[in-house]
XYZ file of C-alpha atoms in Angstrom:
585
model
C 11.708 16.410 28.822
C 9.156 13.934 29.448
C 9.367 10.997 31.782
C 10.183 7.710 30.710
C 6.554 5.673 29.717
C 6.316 2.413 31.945
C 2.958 1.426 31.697
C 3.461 -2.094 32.877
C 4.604 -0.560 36.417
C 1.696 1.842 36.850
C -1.681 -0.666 36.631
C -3.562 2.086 38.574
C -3.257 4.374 35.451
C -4.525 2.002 32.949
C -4.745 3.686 28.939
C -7.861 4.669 28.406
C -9.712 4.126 25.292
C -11.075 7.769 24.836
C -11.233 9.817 27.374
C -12.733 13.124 27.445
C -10.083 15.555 25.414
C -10.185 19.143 24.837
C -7.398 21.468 23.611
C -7.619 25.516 22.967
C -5.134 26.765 20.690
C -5.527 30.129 18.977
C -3.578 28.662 16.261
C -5.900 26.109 14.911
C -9.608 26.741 16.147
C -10.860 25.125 13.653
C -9.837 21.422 14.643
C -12.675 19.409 16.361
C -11.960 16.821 19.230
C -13.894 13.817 19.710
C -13.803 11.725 23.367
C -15.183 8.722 21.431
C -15.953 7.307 17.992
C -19.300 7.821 17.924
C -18.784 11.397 17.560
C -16.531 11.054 15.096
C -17.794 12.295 11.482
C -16.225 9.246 9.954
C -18.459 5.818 10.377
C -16.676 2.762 11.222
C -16.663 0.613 7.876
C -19.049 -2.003 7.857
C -17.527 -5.657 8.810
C -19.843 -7.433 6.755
C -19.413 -8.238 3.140
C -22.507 -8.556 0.784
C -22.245 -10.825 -1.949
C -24.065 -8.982 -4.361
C -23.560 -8.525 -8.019
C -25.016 -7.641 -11.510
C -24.740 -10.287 -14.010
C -23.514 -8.158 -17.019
C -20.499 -9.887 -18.859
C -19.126 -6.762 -20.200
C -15.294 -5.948 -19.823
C -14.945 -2.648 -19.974
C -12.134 -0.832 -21.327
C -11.609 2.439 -20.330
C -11.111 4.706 -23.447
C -9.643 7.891 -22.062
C -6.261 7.165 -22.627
C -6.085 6.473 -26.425
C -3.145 4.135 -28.209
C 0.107 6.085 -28.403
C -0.617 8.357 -25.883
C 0.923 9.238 -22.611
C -0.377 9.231 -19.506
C 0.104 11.766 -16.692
C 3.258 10.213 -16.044
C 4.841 11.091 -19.412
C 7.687 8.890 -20.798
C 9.581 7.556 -18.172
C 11.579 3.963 -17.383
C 9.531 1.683 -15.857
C 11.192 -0.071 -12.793
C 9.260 -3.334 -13.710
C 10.912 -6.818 -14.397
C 9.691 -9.249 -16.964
C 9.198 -12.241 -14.526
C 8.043 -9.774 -11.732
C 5.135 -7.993 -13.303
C 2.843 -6.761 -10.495
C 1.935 -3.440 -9.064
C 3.791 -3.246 -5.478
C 3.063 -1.658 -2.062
C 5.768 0.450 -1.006
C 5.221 -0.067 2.765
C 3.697 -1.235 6.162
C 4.009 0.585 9.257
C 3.508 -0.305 12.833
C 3.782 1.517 16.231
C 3.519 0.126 19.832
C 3.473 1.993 22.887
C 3.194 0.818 26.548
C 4.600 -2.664 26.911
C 8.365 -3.763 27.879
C 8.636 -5.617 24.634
C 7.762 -3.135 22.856
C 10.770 -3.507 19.937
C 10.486 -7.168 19.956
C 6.753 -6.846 19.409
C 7.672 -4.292 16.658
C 9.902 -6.855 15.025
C 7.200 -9.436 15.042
C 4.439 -7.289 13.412
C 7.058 -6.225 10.931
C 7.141 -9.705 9.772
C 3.798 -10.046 9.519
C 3.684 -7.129 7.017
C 7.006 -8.071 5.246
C 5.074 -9.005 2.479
C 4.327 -4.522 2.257
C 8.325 -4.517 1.674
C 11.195 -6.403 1.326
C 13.962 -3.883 0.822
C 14.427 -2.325 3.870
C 13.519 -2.590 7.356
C 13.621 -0.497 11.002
C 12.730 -0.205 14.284
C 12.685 3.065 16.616
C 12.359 2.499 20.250
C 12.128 5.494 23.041
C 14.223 4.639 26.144
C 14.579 7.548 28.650
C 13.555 10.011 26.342
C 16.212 8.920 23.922
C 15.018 7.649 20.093
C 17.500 4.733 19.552
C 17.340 3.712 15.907
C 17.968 0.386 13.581
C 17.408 0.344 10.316
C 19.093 -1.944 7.240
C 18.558 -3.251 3.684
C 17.315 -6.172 3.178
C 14.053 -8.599 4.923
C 13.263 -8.190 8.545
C 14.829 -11.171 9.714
C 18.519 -10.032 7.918
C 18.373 -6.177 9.639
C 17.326 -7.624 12.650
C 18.784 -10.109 15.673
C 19.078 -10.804 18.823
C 21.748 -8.139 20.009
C 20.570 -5.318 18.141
C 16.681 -5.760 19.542
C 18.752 -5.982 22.934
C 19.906 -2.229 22.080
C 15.971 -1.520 21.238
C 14.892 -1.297 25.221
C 12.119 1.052 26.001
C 7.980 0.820 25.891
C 7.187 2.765 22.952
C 8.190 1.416 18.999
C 7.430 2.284 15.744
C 8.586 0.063 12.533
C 8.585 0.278 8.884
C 9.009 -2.284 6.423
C 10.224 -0.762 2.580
C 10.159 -1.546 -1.130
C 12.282 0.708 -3.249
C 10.447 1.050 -6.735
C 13.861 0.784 -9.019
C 17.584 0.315 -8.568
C 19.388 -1.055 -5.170
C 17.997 0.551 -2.254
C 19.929 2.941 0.039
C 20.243 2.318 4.013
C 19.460 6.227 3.898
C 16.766 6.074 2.571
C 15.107 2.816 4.950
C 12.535 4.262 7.389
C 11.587 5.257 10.161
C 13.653 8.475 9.762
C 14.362 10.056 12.870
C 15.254 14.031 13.379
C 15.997 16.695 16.490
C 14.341 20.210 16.359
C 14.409 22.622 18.864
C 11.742 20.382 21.244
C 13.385 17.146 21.400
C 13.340 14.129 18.983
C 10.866 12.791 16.424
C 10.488 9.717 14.018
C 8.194 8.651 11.815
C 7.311 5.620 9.565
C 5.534 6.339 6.595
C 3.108 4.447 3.899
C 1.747 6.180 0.883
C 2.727 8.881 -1.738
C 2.803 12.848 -1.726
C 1.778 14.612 -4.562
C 3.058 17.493 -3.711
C 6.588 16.538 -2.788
C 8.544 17.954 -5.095
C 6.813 21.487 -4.885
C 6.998 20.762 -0.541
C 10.720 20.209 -0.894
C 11.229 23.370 -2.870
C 9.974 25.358 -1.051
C 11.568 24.025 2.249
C 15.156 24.132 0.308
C 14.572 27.976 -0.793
C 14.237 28.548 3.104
C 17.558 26.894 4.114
C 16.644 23.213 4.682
C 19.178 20.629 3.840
C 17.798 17.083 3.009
C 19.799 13.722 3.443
C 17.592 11.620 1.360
C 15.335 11.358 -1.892
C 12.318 10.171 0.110
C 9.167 12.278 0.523
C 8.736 11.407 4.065
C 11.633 13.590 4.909
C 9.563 16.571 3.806
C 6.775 15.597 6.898
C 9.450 16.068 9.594
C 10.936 19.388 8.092
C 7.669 21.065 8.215
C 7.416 19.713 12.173
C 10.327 21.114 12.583
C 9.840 24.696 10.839
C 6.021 24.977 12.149
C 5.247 27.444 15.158
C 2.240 25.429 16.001
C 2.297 24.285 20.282
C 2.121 21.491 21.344
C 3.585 18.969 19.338
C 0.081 17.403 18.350
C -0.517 20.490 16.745
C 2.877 20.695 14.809
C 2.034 17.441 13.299
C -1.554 18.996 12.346
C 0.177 21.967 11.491
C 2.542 19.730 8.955
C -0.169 17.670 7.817
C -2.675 20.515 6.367
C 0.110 21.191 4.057
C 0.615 17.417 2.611
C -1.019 16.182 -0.378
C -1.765 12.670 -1.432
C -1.530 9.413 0.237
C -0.368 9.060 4.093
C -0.130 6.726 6.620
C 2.125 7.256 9.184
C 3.050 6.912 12.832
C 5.109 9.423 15.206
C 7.216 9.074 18.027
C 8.210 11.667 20.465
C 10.169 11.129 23.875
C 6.855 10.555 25.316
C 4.124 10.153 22.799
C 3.199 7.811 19.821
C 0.797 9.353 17.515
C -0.237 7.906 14.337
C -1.744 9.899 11.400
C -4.065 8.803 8.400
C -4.531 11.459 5.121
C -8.345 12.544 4.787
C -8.757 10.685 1.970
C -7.838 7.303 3.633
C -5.950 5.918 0.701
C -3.597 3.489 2.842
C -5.110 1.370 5.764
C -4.178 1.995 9.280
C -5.882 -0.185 11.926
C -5.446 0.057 16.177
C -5.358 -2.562 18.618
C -4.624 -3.410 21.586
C -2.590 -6.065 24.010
C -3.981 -7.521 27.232
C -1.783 -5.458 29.612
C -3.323 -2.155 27.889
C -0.716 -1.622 24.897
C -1.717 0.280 22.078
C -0.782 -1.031 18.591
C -1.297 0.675 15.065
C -0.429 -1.139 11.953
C -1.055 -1.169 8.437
C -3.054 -4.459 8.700
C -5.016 -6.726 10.796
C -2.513 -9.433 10.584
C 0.143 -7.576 12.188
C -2.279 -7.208 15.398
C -2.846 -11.101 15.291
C 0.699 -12.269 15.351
C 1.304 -10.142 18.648
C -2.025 -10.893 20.387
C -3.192 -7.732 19.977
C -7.465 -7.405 19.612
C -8.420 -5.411 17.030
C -10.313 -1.862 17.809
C -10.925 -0.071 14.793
C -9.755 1.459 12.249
C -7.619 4.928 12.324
C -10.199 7.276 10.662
C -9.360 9.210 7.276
C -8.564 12.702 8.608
C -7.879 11.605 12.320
C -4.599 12.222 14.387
C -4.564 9.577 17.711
C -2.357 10.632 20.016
C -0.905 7.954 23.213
C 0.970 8.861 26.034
C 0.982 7.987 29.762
C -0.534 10.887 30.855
C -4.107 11.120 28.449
C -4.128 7.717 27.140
C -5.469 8.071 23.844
C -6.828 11.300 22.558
C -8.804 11.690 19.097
C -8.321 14.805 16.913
C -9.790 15.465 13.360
C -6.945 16.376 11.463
C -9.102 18.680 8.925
C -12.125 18.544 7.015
C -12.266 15.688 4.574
C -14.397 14.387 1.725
C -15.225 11.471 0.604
C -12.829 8.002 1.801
C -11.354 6.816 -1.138
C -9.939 3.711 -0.350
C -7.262 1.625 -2.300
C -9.300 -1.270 -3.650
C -6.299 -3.078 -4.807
C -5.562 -3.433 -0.835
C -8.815 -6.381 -1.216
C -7.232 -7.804 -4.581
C -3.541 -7.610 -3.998
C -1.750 -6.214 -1.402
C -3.249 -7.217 1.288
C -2.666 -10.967 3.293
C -6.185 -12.466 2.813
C -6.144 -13.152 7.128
C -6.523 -9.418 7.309
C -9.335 -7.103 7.874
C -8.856 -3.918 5.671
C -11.248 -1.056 5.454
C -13.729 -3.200 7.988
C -13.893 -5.739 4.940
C -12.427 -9.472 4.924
C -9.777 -9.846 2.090
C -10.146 -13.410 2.261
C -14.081 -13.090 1.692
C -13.544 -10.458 -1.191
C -10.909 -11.994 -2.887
C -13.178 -15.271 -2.694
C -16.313 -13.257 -3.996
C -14.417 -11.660 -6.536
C -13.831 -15.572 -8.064
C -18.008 -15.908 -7.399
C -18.429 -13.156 -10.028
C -15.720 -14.534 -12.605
C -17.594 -18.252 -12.684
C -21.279 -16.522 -12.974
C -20.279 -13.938 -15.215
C -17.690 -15.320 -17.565
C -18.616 -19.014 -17.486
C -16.250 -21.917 -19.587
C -16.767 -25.240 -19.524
C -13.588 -26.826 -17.716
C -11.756 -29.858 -15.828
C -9.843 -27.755 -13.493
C -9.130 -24.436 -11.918
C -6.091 -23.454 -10.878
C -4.260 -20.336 -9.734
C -1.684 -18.227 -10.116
C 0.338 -18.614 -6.046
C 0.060 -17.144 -4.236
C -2.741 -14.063 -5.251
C -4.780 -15.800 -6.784
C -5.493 -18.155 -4.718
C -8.533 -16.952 -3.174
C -10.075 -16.689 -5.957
C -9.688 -19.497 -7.639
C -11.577 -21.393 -4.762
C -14.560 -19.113 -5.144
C -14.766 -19.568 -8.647
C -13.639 -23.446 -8.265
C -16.777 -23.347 -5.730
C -19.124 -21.748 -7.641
C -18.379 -23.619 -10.861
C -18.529 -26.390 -9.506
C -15.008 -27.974 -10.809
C -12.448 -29.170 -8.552
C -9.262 -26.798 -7.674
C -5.535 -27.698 -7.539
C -2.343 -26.864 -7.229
C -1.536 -26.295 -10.933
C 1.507 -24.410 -10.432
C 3.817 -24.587 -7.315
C 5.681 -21.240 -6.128
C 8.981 -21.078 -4.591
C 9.267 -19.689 -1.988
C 13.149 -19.156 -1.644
C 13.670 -16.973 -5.159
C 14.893 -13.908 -4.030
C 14.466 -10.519 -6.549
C 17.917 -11.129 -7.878
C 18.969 -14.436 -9.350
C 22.123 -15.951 -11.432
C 20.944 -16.410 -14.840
C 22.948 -19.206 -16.890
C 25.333 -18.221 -19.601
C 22.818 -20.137 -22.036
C 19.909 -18.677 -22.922
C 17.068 -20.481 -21.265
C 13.227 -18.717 -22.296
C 11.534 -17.844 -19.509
C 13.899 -18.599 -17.265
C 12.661 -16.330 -14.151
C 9.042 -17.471 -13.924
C 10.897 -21.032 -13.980
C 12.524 -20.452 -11.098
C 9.430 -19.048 -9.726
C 6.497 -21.041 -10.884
C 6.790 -24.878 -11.343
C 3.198 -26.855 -13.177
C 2.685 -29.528 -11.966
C 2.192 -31.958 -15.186
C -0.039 -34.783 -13.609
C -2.891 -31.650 -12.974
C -2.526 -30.069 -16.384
C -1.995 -32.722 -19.047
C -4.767 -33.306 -21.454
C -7.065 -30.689 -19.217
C -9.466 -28.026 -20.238
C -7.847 -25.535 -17.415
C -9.083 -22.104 -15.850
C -6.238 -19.974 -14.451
C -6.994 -17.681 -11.940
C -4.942 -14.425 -11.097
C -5.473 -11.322 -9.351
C -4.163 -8.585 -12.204
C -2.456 -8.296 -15.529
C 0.110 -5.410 -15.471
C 1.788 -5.660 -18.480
C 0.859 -9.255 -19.968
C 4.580 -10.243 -19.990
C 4.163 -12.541 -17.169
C 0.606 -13.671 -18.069
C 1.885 -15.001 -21.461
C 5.174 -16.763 -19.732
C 2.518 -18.769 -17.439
C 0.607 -19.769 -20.460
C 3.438 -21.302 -22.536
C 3.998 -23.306 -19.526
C 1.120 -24.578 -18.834
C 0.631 -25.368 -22.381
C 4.303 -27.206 -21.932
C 2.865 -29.422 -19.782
C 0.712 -30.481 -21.598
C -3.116 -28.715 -21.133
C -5.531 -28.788 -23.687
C -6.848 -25.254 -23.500
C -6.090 -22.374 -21.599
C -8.979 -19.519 -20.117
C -7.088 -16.665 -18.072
C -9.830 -15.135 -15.742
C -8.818 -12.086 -13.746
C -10.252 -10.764 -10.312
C -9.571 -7.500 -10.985
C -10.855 -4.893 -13.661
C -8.381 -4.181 -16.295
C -5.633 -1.509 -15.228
C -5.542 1.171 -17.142
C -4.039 4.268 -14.978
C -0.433 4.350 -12.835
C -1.476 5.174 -9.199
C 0.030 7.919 -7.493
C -1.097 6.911 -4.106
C 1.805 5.018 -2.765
C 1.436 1.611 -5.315
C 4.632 0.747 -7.352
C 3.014 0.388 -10.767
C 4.424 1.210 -14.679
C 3.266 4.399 -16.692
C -0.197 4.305 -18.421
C 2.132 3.300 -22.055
C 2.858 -0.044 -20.630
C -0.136 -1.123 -19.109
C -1.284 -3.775 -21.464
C -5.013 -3.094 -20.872
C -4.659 0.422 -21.694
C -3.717 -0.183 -24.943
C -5.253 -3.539 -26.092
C -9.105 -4.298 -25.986
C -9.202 -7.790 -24.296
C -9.708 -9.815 -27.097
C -5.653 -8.494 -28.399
C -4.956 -8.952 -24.841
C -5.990 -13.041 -25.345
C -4.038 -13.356 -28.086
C -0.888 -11.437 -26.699
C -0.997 -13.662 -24.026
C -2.168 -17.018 -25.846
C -4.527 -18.866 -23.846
C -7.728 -19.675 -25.336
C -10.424 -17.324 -23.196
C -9.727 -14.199 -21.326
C -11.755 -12.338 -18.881
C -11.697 -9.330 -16.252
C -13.926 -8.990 -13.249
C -16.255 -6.310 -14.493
C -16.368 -2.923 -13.121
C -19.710 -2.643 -12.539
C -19.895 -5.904 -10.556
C -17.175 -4.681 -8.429
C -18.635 -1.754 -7.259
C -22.129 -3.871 -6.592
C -20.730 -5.918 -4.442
C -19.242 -3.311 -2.652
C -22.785 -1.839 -2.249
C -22.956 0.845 -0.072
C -19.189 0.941 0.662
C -18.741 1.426 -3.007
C -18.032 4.992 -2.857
C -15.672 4.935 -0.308
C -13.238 3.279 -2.570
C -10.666 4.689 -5.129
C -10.254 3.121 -8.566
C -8.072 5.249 -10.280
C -6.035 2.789 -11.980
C -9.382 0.813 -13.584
C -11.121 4.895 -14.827
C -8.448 7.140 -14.526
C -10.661 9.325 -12.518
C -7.601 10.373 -9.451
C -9.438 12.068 -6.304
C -6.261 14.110 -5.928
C -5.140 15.213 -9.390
C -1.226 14.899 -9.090
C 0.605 18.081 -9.767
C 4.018 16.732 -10.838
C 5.402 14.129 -12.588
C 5.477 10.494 -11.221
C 9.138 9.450 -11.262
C 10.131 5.863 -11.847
C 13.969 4.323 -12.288
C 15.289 7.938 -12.552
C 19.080 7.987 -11.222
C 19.022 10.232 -8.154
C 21.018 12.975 -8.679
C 20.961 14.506 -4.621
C 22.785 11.526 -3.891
C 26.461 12.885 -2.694
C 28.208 9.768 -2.754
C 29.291 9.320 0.225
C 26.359 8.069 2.221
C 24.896 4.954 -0.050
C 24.927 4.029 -3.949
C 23.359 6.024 -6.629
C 19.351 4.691 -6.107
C 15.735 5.992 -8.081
C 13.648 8.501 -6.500
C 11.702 5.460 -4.846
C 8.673 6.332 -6.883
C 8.239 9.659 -5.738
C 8.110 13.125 -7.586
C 10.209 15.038 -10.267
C 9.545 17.964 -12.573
C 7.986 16.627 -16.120
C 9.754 17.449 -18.901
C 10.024 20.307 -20.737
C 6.629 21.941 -22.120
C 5.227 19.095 -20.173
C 1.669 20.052 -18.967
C 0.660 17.577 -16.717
C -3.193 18.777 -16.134
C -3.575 19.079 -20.034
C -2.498 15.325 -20.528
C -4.995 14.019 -17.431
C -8.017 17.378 -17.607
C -10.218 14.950 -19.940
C -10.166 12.675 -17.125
C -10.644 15.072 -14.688
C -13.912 16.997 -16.293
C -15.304 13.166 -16.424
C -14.636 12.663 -12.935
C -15.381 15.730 -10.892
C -14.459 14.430 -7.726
């Protein structure tokens, strides 16, 4: 077994950045190594942001996927709440090796990123060789205190933060998972979606494996396990070549952290590093700040980084990869507007995007508002560019959890009520501009109308910063099947009057893309054209009871938005081919 990491008591043998690394296997001699990023065949993103756009007013909506007609999801149950109608990230992952504090740095970073998950939450720290695990339902600061970090010693971390799509999540099923094979011990925290679970797990059942939970990232460690790839870099290769879809993720051995982005680079995964030399990874740049940790660069689409005491940090290309693709709804959702994702400022694109709405879809106002806390951003770009002052139309609460007492009298919209709060002396007798980030489904859009109009405004224009959504993503985003997207099956003008305010309008898709200029690309916007870069092969399962549970280990839960077979005569490529022949990617 490997000896116990203690970088803080070894300054002589400081962690590099990235030194010279070279590794012969017969088994993969295709891989290419790279002692530093300049060598690497994927560019650092650009850090600046160009604010560039066309001035067309057009909204398009996307016409591939016809009234009445299912997506590549088929029909399913849609996990979605009235009063909680927004796509969701499913995770955020973080991994620190080579500082004392290395779980209690964990557990900060985690809530940095709680807003990636709220459902679950763990740490795994390496002490001796020995993976000690904590893991529970609920936020980070409920799994988590002071005598159960104490039992989290060791230099080396990794953390996950979880949002189950539907039903009451299982402690089973919270990450990081942690499993012994034949070499030792191994955990891993994952972020993102596999489209080929389903067909992964399968197989690995028709060869004897047993699985204790309905989450794809229990597939990852069963191919480490089964894979006669040495050393264990090249297991984790070895598993990787065979995963589809949407990863981020980050490893822990008795001796090693390694983190892992898919080729594609769907999910962001950033690295940084402490004064005393500690590496960090995490899904954002926030996570980084909060410890004092300076932000490097970003984990490359198609690269495996490996730490340990030994090499410091080693650089491998996990396999030849195309094109980045991006989630762009990282810059207009997901993402905490402090953080750098993709090289790009949220904060600057989310206050760009608002640019575009006030020169593109002018109104003459009193006001602009926003939708809390989202839209935000946006609504001082476009308050800015317009011209018009912005205020706090509508105050959030922030103590509201996901499950709420609802009074034995019928009260209509009762959960936005509890959530939202319009402020009357802002809105009364006021031509007012709303500002959000997305409509999903409309239910929640039209809710906030009616009470803004309660209190007393004089007319209502929605304006989005986002295209319309007209696809479900399969790349690790919570969102409902292609039938319940509003936008899918309304032009905008029946979207206006669904949702009663007196304007509507998107951010254009065109205008997007310009101002992403030469990034453009790099980014995937499969839920605004329905064009996927990895065409899904199963069925995208939401709400569904699942039926491996044996009882005994946690409540009946959903498949936490991963995979099932579709239906019967279901033919998932017929339903999403027209898209596919448009897009060719």
């Amino acid at each position: 077994m490997a000896a116990t990491v203690n970088l803080s008591s070894t300054p002589s043998n400081p962690i590099s950045k990235l030194p010279s690394f070279s590794l012969n296997s017969p088994q993969k001699p295709s891989f290419s190594l790279f002692p530093n990023s300049s060598s690497f065949p994927c560019k650092p993103f650009s850090h600046s942001l160009k604010s560039q756009f066309i001035t067309s007013s057009k909204n398009p909506i996307s016409d591939l996927f016809p009234p009445n007609k299912s997506g590549p999801e088929g029909d399913i149950v849609s996990s979605f709440s009235d009063d909680d109608d927004k796509p969701r990230e499913e995770c955020g992952v973080v991994g620190i090796f080579g500082d004392p504090e290395a779980s209690r740095l964990c557990y900060l970073a985690l809530h940095a990123l709680q807003h990636r998950g709220q459902e679950g939450a763990g740490i795994v720290a390496v002490n001796n060789n020995v993976l000690q695990t904590v893991t529970g339902v609920g936020l980070v600061s409920e799994v988590f205190n002071e005598s159960k970090l104490d039992q989290l010693s060791g230099e080396m971390a990794i953390g996950h933060v979880r949002y189950s799509t539907a039903g009451s999540s299982m402690l089973k099923n919270v990450q990081p998972f942690v499993a012994g094979y034949r070499f030792g011990s191994v955990g891993v925290a994952h972020n993102g979606n596999l489209v080929n679970y389903r067909a992964l797990r399968a197989m690995l059942e028709d060869n004897g494996s047993i699985f204790n939970t309905s989450s794809d990232t229990e597939v990852v460690l069963h191919l480490i396990a089964i894979s006669k790839a040495r050393p264990f870099l090249l297991r984790i290769v070895d598993a990787c070549e065979k995963l589809e879809g949407a990863y981020s993720m980050v490893f822990v051995t008795g001796d090693k952290l390694v983190a892992v982005r898919d080729p594609y680079g769907f999910r962001p995964l950033v690295m940084g590093r402490r004064s005393n030399g500690a590496v960090v990874f995490a899904s954002e740049t926030c996570a980084l700040d909060l410890i004092e940790a300076t932000y490097e660069r970003e984990v490359y689409p198609g690269e495996v980084l490996v730490v340990d005491k030994k090499d410091g940090v080693q650089s491998l290309c996990l396999m030849l990869h195309p094109e980045p693709k991006q989630c762009i709804f990282e810059h207009i959702y997901f993402a905490l507007p402090n953080s750098l994702v993709f090289g790009r400022s949220v904060y600057e694109s989310r206050r760009v995007f608002g640019d575009i709405l006030a020169t593109e879809s002018p109104v003459d106002c009193d006001v602009v508002i926003a939708v809390p806390d989202s839209g935000v951003v946006a609504a001082l770009g476009y308050a800015a560019k317009a011209g018009v002052p912005f205020q706090q139309g509508l105050i959030r609460s922030h103590y509201v959890g996901r499950t709420f007492i609802e009074p034995s009298q019928k009260i209509r919209d009762f959960g936005v009520k509890l959530k939202l709060s319009p402020v009357r002396g802002v809105l009364e007798g006021k031509r007012v501009v709303v500002v959000d980030d997305s409509i999903v489904r409309g239910t929640t859009s039209s809710k906030i109308v009616r009470l803004i109009k309660e209190a007393g405004a004089k007319e209502i224009h929605m304006r989005i910063a986002s295209p319309p959504i007209i696809g479900s993503c399969y790349y690790g985003v919570d969102t409902p099947s292609a039938e319940e997207l509003i936008s899918n099956r309304m032009s905008v003008e029946e979207i206006r009057k669904f949702i009663g305010c007196d304007s509507l309008a998107f951010l254009p898709f065109d205008s997007l893309k310009k101002m992403l200029s030469t990034d453009s690309p790099k980014f995937c916007y499969a839920c605004f054209s329905g064009k996927y870069p990895v065409m899904p092969r199963e069925a995208k399962a939401k709400g569904v009871g699942d039926s491996m549970d044996d009882g005994l280990n946690a409540p009946l839960v959903s498949i936490d938005g991963h995979w099932i077979k579709g239906p019967p005569n279901f033919d998932l490529e017929k339903e999403i081919d027209p898209l596919y022949q448009q897009s060719k990617i």
